[in-house]
């Protein structure tokens, strides 16, 4: 299955979960952060970068909250550098 990285604001977690379900139904393997990774920690940054590297593309859930999210911005800039 093709892995897709989900980039979203935590304010949009319910929408992200619905999209994750839909992507799985369409036979994609969505990657998104989990509660088990402490946001901002060194392991979080490594996990995010690894998730983006291992994905064929990034799906950005764009919202007002996402437009103000430092992490969404970081994820999209990193993905752009990798031409995802």
XYZ file of C-alpha atoms in Angstrom:
84
model
C 0.000 0.000 0.000
C 1.096 3.539 -0.712
C 1.873 5.535 2.431
C 0.548 9.091 2.685
C 1.568 11.523 5.430
C -1.314 13.425 7.046
C -0.413 16.944 8.106
C -3.036 18.639 10.280
C -3.580 20.874 13.275
C -4.527 19.146 16.514
C -7.649 21.318 16.437
C -8.702 19.270 13.394
C -8.039 15.815 14.852
C -11.638 14.615 14.301
C -11.462 15.513 10.621
C -8.012 13.886 10.356
C -9.379 10.671 11.845
C -12.263 10.598 9.327
C -9.863 11.199 6.433
C -7.558 8.493 7.800
C -10.469 6.021 7.728
C -11.375 7.034 4.167
C -7.776 6.693 2.977
C -7.558 3.213 4.485
C -10.787 2.277 2.719
C -9.196 3.484 -0.529
C -6.253 1.148 0.175
C -3.736 3.780 1.238
C -1.591 3.579 4.349
C -1.982 6.922 6.112
C 0.740 8.042 8.522
C -0.121 10.517 11.242
C 1.352 11.376 14.597
C 0.034 9.634 17.673
C -0.445 10.495 21.319
C 2.456 8.192 22.157
C 4.942 10.714 20.728
C 5.480 13.803 22.911
C 5.009 16.866 20.665
C 8.167 18.925 20.298
C 10.450 16.227 21.681
C 13.511 15.047 19.766
C 11.805 11.705 19.086
C 8.731 13.567 17.789
C 10.790 15.509 15.254
C 12.560 12.329 14.138
C 9.262 10.448 13.849
C 7.673 13.236 11.791
C 10.656 13.459 9.456
C 10.753 9.693 9.068
C 7.023 9.616 8.341
C 7.377 12.243 5.638
C 10.437 10.558 4.100
C 8.631 7.227 3.940
C 5.506 8.648 2.340
C 4.762 9.011 -1.342
C 2.980 12.312 -0.731
C 1.700 14.633 1.971
C -2.013 15.275 2.469
C -2.463 18.659 4.134
C -5.718 19.166 6.006
C -5.943 22.911 5.539
C -7.998 24.985 7.947
C -7.733 28.245 9.816
C -6.048 26.368 12.675
C -3.625 24.654 10.276
C -2.661 28.006 8.762
C -1.528 29.130 12.238
C 0.186 25.871 13.235
C 3.963 25.952 13.565
C 4.098 22.152 13.179
C 1.981 22.083 10.017
C 4.269 24.735 8.560
C 7.376 22.736 9.521
C 5.949 19.527 8.060
C 4.998 21.174 4.783
C 8.360 22.941 4.420
C 10.220 19.676 5.096
C 7.993 17.823 2.616
C 8.584 20.549 0.051
C 12.362 20.206 0.484
C 11.961 16.484 -0.277
C 9.661 17.278 -3.230
C 6.755 15.339 -1.720
